[in-house]
Amino acid sequence: MNNLFIIDSHCHLDSLDYETRHKDVDEVIDNAKARGVHHFISICTTVGRFEGMKQLTAHRPEVSLSCGVHPLNVEDEPFDYDRLFTYCQDPRVVAVGETGLDYHYTPETKALQQSLFTQQIEIAKLVKKPLIIHTRSAREDTMAMLEQGQADQCGGVLHCFTEDWAMAKRALDLGFYISISGIITFRNAEELRNVVRQVPLDRLLVETDSPYLAPIPYRGKPNQPAYVREVCDYLATLKGISSEELARITTQNVQNLFKITL
Ligand SMILES: [Zn+2]
Ligand SMILES: [Zn+2]
């Protein structure tokens, strides 16, 4: 049954609970592998956390990294452009982010979010690596900044997608991918399912966003990369193909976008 090869395209391995829930990162990865999840992109949310993430996963070649500043973390530390630029050139770093705009939780930092987003688009183009975009309650500004910043030159992904078809279409037109999290399995996500039905298979990725947003039947519990299997199975049914086929296609998409050779 296990000839699946799924990639969790977005998890925060440095934010899992290693005190009470998991023994260590190896246990998390081995759990996932037992369920057909064989590669992981672990996402940084501040520049200051990068070294720690790198060390935590240094002995696991199946973990690729991103580096960037999350829009909800723009005030955590002074922005260090040069340091981020250097980290983004690290061979283990396959993407810049997660970056973007979140006006839902922190509208008061809008100006700073926009400034850091612009600079991270710039870095992505310079290092020739794609962007990982977080967007919430900021549709118009997110897309306008990507378009004006000519982010089509580096490409990227709208992660944990929960937006409407107009936004999906605009992202697809820019050459971007759309990543689907456990939210797709939620009962109240019918609108999202209707959007995802229209997204071409060759532009879809799957993710957990662990430790957040666990899919059904784990909703409300801490998430982990092993559960991307539920997202894969659910999305396969939605698209009318087998889980093996969905895994094969989304793995190929991750390889195309992030230039990962397995
Ligand atoms: Zn996010
Ligand atoms: Zn995230």
CSV table of C-alpha atoms and ligand atoms in Angstrom, one decimal:
chain,number,residue,atom,x,y,z
A,1,MET,CA,0.0,0.0,0.0
A,2,ASN,CA,2.9,2.3,0.6
A,3,ASN,CA,4.3,3.3,-2.7
A,4,LEU,CA,3.1,6.8,-2.0
A,5,PHE,CA,5.7,9.6,-2.2
A,6,ILE,CA,4.2,12.7,-0.7
A,7,ILE,CA,6.0,16.0,0.1
A,8,ASP,CA,4.8,18.2,2.9
A,9,SER,CA,5.5,21.5,1.1
A,10,HIS,CA,5.0,23.7,4.2
A,11,CYS,CA,5.6,22.8,7.9
A,12,HIS,CA,7.3,24.5,10.8
A,13,LEU,CA,9.5,21.7,12.2
A,14,ASP,CA,11.0,24.1,14.8
A,15,SER,CA,7.5,24.9,16.3
A,16,LEU,CA,6.4,21.4,17.1
A,17,ASP,CA,6.0,20.4,20.7
A,18,TYR,CA,9.1,18.4,21.6
A,19,GLU,CA,8.4,18.6,25.3
A,20,THR,CA,5.2,16.6,25.7
A,21,ARG,CA,4.1,15.4,22.2
A,22,HIS,CA,7.1,14.3,20.2
A,23,LYS,CA,10.4,12.8,21.3
A,24,ASP,CA,12.4,14.6,18.7
A,25,VAL,CA,12.4,15.7,15.0
A,26,ASP,CA,13.5,12.2,14.0
A,27,GLU,CA,10.3,10.7,15.5
A,28,VAL,CA,8.2,13.2,13.6
A,29,ILE,CA,10.0,12.5,10.3
A,30,ASP,CA,9.8,8.7,10.8
A,31,ASN,CA,6.1,8.9,11.6
A,32,ALA,CA,5.5,10.7,8.4
A,33,LYS,CA,7.6,8.3,6.3
A,34,ALA,CA,5.6,5.4,7.6
A,35,ARG,CA,2.6,7.1,6.0
A,36,GLY,CA,4.2,7.8,2.6
A,37,VAL,CA,5.5,11.4,3.4
A,38,HIS,CA,9.2,11.4,2.3
A,39,HIS,CA,10.3,15.0,1.9
A,40,PHE,CA,9.6,18.2,3.9
A,41,ILE,CA,10.0,21.9,3.4
A,42,SER,CA,10.4,23.5,6.8
A,43,ILE,CA,9.5,27.1,6.9
A,44,CYS,CA,11.2,29.9,8.8
A,45,THR,CA,9.2,32.8,10.2
A,46,THR,CA,12.0,35.1,11.3
A,47,VAL,CA,15.6,35.5,10.2
A,48,GLY,CA,16.7,34.9,13.8
A,49,ARG,CA,15.2,31.4,13.9
A,50,PHE,CA,17.1,30.2,10.8
A,51,GLU,CA,20.3,28.9,12.4
A,52,GLY,CA,18.2,26.9,15.0
A,53,MET,CA,16.1,25.4,12.2
A,54,LYS,CA,19.2,24.5,10.2
A,55,GLN,CA,20.8,22.8,13.2
A,56,LEU,CA,17.6,21.0,14.2
A,57,THR,CA,17.3,19.3,10.8
A,58,ALA,CA,21.0,19.2,9.8
A,59,HIS,CA,21.2,15.4,9.9
A,60,ARG,CA,18.0,14.9,7.8
A,61,PRO,CA,18.7,15.3,4.0
A,62,GLU,CA,15.0,14.9,3.3
A,63,VAL,CA,14.3,18.3,4.9
A,64,SER,CA,14.7,21.4,2.7
A,65,LEU,CA,14.4,24.9,4.2
A,66,SER,CA,13.0,28.3,3.5
A,67,CYS,CA,14.1,31.6,5.1
A,68,GLY,CA,12.1,34.8,5.5
A,69,VAL,CA,10.0,37.0,7.7
A,70,HIS,CA,6.3,36.1,8.3
A,71,PRO,CA,4.0,39.1,8.2
A,72,LEU,CA,2.8,38.4,11.7
A,73,ASN,CA,6.5,38.5,12.9
A,74,VAL,CA,7.7,41.7,11.3
A,75,GLU,CA,8.1,43.4,14.7
A,76,ASP,CA,9.9,40.5,16.4
A,77,GLU,CA,13.4,41.8,15.5
A,78,PRO,CA,14.9,44.6,13.4
A,79,PHE,CA,14.9,43.5,9.8
A,80,ASP,CA,18.4,42.5,8.6
A,81,TYR,CA,18.3,42.5,4.8
A,82,ASP,CA,22.0,41.4,4.4
A,83,ARG,CA,21.6,38.5,6.8
A,84,LEU,CA,18.4,37.3,5.1
A,85,PHE,CA,20.1,37.6,1.7
A,86,THR,CA,23.1,35.5,2.9
A,87,TYR,CA,20.8,32.8,4.4
A,88,CYS,CA,18.7,32.7,1.2
A,89,GLN,CA,21.9,31.7,-0.7
A,90,ASP,CA,22.4,28.6,1.5
A,91,PRO,CA,22.1,25.5,-0.7
A,92,ARG,CA,19.6,23.9,1.7
A,93,VAL,CA,17.3,27.0,1.3
A,94,VAL,CA,14.9,26.4,-1.6
A,95,ALA,CA,12.6,29.4,-1.2
A,96,VAL,CA,12.2,32.9,0.3
A,97,GLY,CA,9.4,33.1,2.9
A,98,GLU,CA,7.1,32.8,4.3
A,99,THR,CA,6.4,36.4,3.5
A,100,GLY,CA,3.3,38.3,2.5
A,101,LEU,CA,0.5,40.3,4.2
A,102,ASP,CA,-1.8,39.6,7.1
A,103,TYR,CA,-4.3,42.3,7.8
A,104,HIS,CA,-6.5,40.1,9.8
A,105,TYR,CA,-4.5,39.8,13.0
A,106,THR,CA,-2.1,42.8,12.7
A,107,PRO,CA,-3.5,45.5,10.5
A,108,GLU,CA,-1.5,48.0,12.6
A,109,THR,CA,1.8,46.8,11.1
A,110,LYS,CA,0.6,47.1,7.5
A,111,ALA,CA,3.2,49.6,6.4
A,112,LEU,CA,6.1,47.5,7.8
A,113,GLN,CA,4.6,44.3,6.4
A,114,GLN,CA,4.5,45.9,2.9
A,115,SER,CA,8.1,47.1,3.2
A,116,LEU,CA,9.5,43.7,4.2
A,117,PHE,CA,7.3,42.0,1.6
A,118,THR,CA,8.8,44.2,-1.2
A,119,GLN,CA,12.3,43.6,0.0
A,120,GLN,CA,11.8,39.8,0.1
A,121,ILE,CA,10.4,39.8,-3.4
A,122,GLU,CA,13.6,41.6,-4.4
A,123,ILE,CA,15.8,39.0,-2.6
A,124,ALA,CA,13.9,36.1,-4.2
A,125,LYS,CA,14.6,37.5,-7.7
A,126,LEU,CA,18.2,38.1,-6.9
A,127,VAL,CA,18.8,34.6,-5.5
A,128,LYS,CA,16.5,33.1,-8.2
A,129,LYS,CA,14.4,31.1,-5.7
A,130,PRO,CA,10.6,31.1,-5.4
A,131,LEU,CA,8.5,33.0,-2.9
A,132,ILE,CA,6.3,31.3,-0.2
A,133,ILE,CA,3.4,33.7,0.3
A,134,HIS,CA,1.1,34.0,3.3
A,135,THR,CA,-2.0,36.2,2.7
A,136,ARG,CA,-5.0,36.9,4.9
A,137,SER,CA,-7.5,39.7,4.5
A,138,ALA,CA,-5.2,41.3,2.1
A,139,ARG,CA,-6.1,40.0,-1.4
A,140,GLU,CA,-5.8,43.1,-3.5
A,141,ASP,CA,-2.5,44.3,-1.9
A,142,THR,CA,-0.9,40.9,-2.0
A,143,MET,CA,-1.6,40.4,-5.7
A,144,ALA,CA,-0.8,44.0,-6.7
A,145,MET,CA,2.6,43.9,-4.9
A,146,LEU,CA,3.5,40.5,-6.5
A,147,GLU,CA,2.5,41.9,-9.9
A,148,GLN,CA,4.2,45.2,-9.5
A,149,GLY,CA,7.3,43.5,-8.0
A,150,GLN,CA,7.5,41.3,-11.1
A,151,ALA,CA,7.4,38.2,-8.9
A,152,ASP,CA,6.7,36.1,-12.1
A,153,GLN,CA,10.5,36.2,-12.5
A,154,CYS,CA,11.0,34.1,-9.4
A,155,GLY,CA,7.6,32.3,-9.1
A,156,GLY,CA,6.2,31.0,-5.9
A,157,VAL,CA,3.3,29.6,-4.1
A,158,LEU,CA,0.3,30.9,-2.2
A,159,HIS,CA,0.4,28.7,0.8
A,160,CYS,CA,-2.6,27.4,2.8
A,161,PHE,CA,-4.9,28.7,0.2
A,162,THR,CA,-8.3,29.9,1.4
A,163,GLU,CA,-9.1,32.7,-1.1
A,164,ASP,CA,-11.6,33.0,-4.0
A,165,TRP,CA,-11.3,31.9,-7.6
A,166,ALA,CA,-10.5,35.5,-8.8
A,167,MET,CA,-7.4,35.4,-6.6
A,168,ALA,CA,-6.4,31.9,-7.6
A,169,LYS,CA,-6.8,32.9,-11.3
A,170,ARG,CA,-4.6,35.9,-10.8
A,171,ALA,CA,-1.9,33.8,-9.0
A,172,LEU,CA,-2.0,31.2,-11.7
A,173,ASP,CA,-1.7,33.9,-14.4
A,174,LEU,CA,1.5,35.0,-12.6
A,175,GLY,CA,2.8,31.5,-12.9
A,176,PHE,CA,2.3,30.8,-9.2
A,177,TYR,CA,1.3,27.5,-7.5
A,178,ILE,CA,-1.6,27.0,-5.0
A,179,SER,CA,-0.9,25.0,-1.8
A,180,ILE,CA,-3.7,23.1,-0.1
A,181,SER,CA,-3.8,22.5,3.7
A,182,GLY,CA,-6.0,20.5,6.0
A,183,ILE,CA,-8.6,23.3,5.8
A,184,ILE,CA,-9.9,21.6,2.6
A,185,THR,CA,-11.2,18.7,4.8
A,186,PHE,CA,-13.3,21.0,7.0
A,187,ARG,CA,-17.0,20.7,6.8
A,188,ASN,CA,-17.5,24.5,6.2
A,189,ALA,CA,-14.9,24.7,3.4
A,190,GLU,CA,-17.4,24.1,0.5
A,191,GLU,CA,-16.5,27.4,-1.2
A,192,LEU,CA,-12.8,26.6,-1.1
A,193,ARG,CA,-13.5,23.1,-2.5
A,194,ASN,CA,-15.3,24.8,-5.5
A,195,VAL,CA,-12.3,26.9,-6.1
A,196,VAL,CA,-9.8,24.0,-5.8
A,197,ARG,CA,-11.9,22.0,-8.3
A,198,GLN,CA,-10.9,24.6,-10.9
A,199,VAL,CA,-7.2,24.8,-10.2
A,200,PRO,CA,-5.2,22.7,-12.7
A,201,LEU,CA,-3.5,19.6,-11.2
A,202,ASP,CA,-0.1,20.7,-12.4
A,203,ARG,CA,-0.3,23.8,-10.1
A,204,LEU,CA,-1.3,22.2,-6.9
A,205,LEU,CA,0.8,21.4,-3.8
A,206,VAL,CA,-0.1,19.8,-0.5
A,207,GLU,CA,1.0,20.9,3.0
A,208,THR,CA,0.2,20.6,6.7
A,209,ASP,CA,1.4,24.0,8.0
A,210,SER,CA,2.2,21.9,11.1
A,211,PRO,CA,1.8,22.5,14.0
A,212,TYR,CA,-1.3,24.4,12.9
A,213,LEU,CA,-4.5,23.5,11.1
A,214,ALA,CA,-4.7,19.7,11.5
A,215,PRO,CA,-7.1,18.1,9.0
A,216,ILE,CA,-10.1,16.0,9.9
A,217,PRO,CA,-10.1,13.6,11.8
A,218,TYR,CA,-7.4,15.4,13.9
A,219,ARG,CA,-9.0,18.9,13.8
A,220,GLY,CA,-8.2,20.9,16.9
A,221,LYS,CA,-5.2,18.7,17.8
A,222,PRO,CA,-1.6,19.7,17.0
A,223,ASN,CA,-0.7,19.0,13.4
A,224,GLN,CA,2.3,17.1,12.2
A,225,PRO,CA,3.7,16.3,8.7
A,226,ALA,CA,2.3,12.7,8.8
A,227,TYR,CA,-1.2,14.2,8.4
A,228,VAL,CA,-0.5,15.6,5.0
A,229,ARG,CA,-1.6,12.1,4.0
A,230,GLU,CA,-5.2,13.1,4.9
A,231,VAL,CA,-4.9,16.2,2.7
A,232,CYS,CA,-3.5,14.1,-0.2
A,233,ASP,CA,-6.3,11.5,0.1
A,234,TYR,CA,-9.0,14.2,0.4
A,235,LEU,CA,-7.7,16.2,-2.6
A,236,ALA,CA,-7.4,13.1,-4.7
A,237,THR,CA,-11.1,12.3,-4.1
A,238,LEU,CA,-12.0,15.9,-4.9
A,239,LYS,CA,-10.1,15.7,-8.2
A,240,GLY,CA,-11.3,12.2,-9.0
A,241,ILE,CA,-7.9,10.5,-9.1
A,242,SER,CA,-6.1,8.0,-6.9
A,243,SER,CA,-3.9,9.1,-3.9
A,244,GLU,CA,-0.9,7.7,-5.7
A,245,GLU,CA,-1.5,9.8,-8.8
A,246,LEU,CA,-2.2,13.0,-6.7
A,247,ALA,CA,1.0,12.3,-4.7
A,248,ARG,CA,3.0,11.8,-7.9
A,249,ILE,CA,1.8,15.0,-9.5
A,250,THR,CA,2.1,17.2,-6.4
A,251,THR,CA,5.6,15.8,-5.8
A,252,GLN,CA,6.6,16.6,-9.4
A,253,ASN,CA,5.2,20.2,-8.8
A,254,VAL,CA,7.3,20.7,-5.7
A,255,GLN,CA,10.4,19.5,-7.6
A,256,ASN,CA,9.6,21.9,-10.5
A,257,LEU,CA,8.9,24.9,-8.3
A,258,PHE,CA,11.7,24.5,-5.7
A,259,LYS,CA,14.2,22.8,-8.0
A,260,ILE,CA,14.5,19.9,-5.6
A,261,THR,CA,16.2,16.7,-6.9
A,262,LEU,CA,15.1,13.6,-5.0
B,1,ZN,ZN,1.2,31.1,6.7
B,2,ZN,ZN,3.3,28.6,7.8
